[in-house]
PDB file of C-alpha atoms in Angstrom:
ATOM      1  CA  UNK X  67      10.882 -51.597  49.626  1.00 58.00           C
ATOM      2  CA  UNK X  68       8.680 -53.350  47.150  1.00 71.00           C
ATOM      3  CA  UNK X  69       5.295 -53.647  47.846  1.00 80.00           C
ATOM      4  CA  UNK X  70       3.972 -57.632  48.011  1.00 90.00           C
ATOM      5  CA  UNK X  71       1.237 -58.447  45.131  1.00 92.00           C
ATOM      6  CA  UNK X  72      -1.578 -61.127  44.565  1.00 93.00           C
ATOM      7  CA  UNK X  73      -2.951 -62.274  40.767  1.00 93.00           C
ATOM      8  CA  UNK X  74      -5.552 -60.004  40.193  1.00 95.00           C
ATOM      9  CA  UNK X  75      -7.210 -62.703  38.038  1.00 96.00           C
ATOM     10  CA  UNK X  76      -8.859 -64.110  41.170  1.00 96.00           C
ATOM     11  CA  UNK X  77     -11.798 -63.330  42.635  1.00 96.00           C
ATOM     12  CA  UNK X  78     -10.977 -64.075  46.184  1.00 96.00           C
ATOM     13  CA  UNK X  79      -7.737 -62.163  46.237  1.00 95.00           C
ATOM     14  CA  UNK X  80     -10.372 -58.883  46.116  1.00 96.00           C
ATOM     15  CA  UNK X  81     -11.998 -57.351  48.811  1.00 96.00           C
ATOM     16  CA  UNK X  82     -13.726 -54.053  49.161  1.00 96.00           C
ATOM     17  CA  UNK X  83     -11.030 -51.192  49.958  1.00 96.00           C
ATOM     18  CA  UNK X  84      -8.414 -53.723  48.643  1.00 95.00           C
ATOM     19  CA  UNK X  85      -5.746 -51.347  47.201  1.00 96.00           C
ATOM     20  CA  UNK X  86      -5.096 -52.284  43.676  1.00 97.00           C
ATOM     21  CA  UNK X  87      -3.245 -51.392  40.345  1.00 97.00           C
ATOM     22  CA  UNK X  88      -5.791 -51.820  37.094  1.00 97.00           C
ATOM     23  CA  UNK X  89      -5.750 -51.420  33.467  1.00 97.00           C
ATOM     24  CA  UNK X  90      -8.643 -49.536  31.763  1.00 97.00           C
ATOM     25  CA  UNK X  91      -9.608 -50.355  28.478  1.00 96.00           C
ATOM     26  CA  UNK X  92      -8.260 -47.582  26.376  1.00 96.00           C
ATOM     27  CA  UNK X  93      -5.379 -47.874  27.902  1.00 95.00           C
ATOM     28  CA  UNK X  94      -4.662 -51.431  27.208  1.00 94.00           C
ATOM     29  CA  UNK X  95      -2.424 -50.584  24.540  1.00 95.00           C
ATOM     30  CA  UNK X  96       0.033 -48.718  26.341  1.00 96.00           C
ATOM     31  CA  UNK X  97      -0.044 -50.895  29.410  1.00 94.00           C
ATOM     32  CA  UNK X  98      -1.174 -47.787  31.858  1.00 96.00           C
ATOM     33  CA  UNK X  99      -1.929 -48.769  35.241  1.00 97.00           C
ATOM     34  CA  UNK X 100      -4.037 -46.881  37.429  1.00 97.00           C
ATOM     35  CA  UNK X 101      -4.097 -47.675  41.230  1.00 96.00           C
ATOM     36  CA  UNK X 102      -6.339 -47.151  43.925  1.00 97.00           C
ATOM     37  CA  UNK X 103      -8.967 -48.776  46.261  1.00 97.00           C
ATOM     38  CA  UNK X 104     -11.729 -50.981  45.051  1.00 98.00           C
ATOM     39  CA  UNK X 105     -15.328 -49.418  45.644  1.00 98.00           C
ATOM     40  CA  UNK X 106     -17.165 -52.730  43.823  1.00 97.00           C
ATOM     41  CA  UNK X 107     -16.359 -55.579  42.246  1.00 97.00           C
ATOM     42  CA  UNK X 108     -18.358 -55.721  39.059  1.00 97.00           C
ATOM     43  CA  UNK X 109     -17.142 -59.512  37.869  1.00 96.00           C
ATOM     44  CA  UNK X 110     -19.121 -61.702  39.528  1.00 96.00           C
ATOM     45  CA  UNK X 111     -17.303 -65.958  38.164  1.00 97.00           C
ATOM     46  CA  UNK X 112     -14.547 -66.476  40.825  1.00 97.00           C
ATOM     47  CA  UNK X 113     -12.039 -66.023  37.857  1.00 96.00           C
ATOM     48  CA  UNK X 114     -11.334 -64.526  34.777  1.00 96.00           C
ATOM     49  CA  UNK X 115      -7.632 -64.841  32.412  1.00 96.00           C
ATOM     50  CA  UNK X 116      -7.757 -61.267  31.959  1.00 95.00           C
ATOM     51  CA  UNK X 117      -8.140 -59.712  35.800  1.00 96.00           C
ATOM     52  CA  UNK X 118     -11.494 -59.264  37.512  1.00 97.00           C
ATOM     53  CA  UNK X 119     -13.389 -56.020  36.542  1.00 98.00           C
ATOM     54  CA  UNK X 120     -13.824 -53.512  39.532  1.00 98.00           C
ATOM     55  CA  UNK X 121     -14.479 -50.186  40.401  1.00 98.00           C
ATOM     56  CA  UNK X 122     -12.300 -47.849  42.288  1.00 98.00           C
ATOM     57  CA  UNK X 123     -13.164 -45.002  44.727  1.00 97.00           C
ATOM     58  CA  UNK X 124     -12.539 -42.642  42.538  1.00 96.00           C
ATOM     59  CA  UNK X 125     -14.989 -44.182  39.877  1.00 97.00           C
ATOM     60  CA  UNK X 126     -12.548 -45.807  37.289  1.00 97.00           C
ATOM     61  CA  UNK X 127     -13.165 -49.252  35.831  1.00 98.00           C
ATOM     62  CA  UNK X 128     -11.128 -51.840  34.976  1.00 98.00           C
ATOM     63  CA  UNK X 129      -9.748 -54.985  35.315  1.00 97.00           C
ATOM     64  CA  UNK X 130      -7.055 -55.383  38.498  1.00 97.00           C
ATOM     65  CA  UNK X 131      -3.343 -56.591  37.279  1.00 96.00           C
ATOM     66  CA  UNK X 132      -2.441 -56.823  40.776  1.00 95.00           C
ATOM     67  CA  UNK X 133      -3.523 -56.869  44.490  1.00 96.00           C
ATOM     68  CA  UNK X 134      -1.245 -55.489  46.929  1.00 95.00           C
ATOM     69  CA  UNK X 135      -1.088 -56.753  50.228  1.00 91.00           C
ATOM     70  CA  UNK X 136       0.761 -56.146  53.524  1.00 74.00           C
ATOM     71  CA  UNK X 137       1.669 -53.181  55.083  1.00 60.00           C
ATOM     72  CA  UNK X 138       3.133 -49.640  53.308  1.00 49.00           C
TER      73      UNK X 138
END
């Protein structure tokens, strides 16, 4: 079962501990997604076209392609 996703280009789709896929910037080229939970959310205009920039627990940054949502 596919998981359900939200834009990750909008600011109110994030909360803390939100689990989330991103893309760090040397890996924008390939397209690599990392996921994980968001520790901080580091872009602070309720939008931005390219994802908004976070942290994850595990101390990666980048900016969120998608918010998932619902239950595992």
């Amino acid at each position: 079962m596919e998981k359900k996703t939200l834009s990750g280009t909008i600011r109110k789709n994030i909360q803390i501990d939100s689990e989330v896929s991103i893309i760090q910037k040397h890996h924008q080229r390939s397209g690599e997604l990392t996921e994980g939970f968001v520790k901080r959310i580091l872009t602070s205009s309720p939008t931005h076209p390219h994802g908004i920039k976070v942290m994850l627990d595990t101390g990666e940054v980048g900016r969120v392609v998608n918010v998932f949502i619902g239950e595992e």
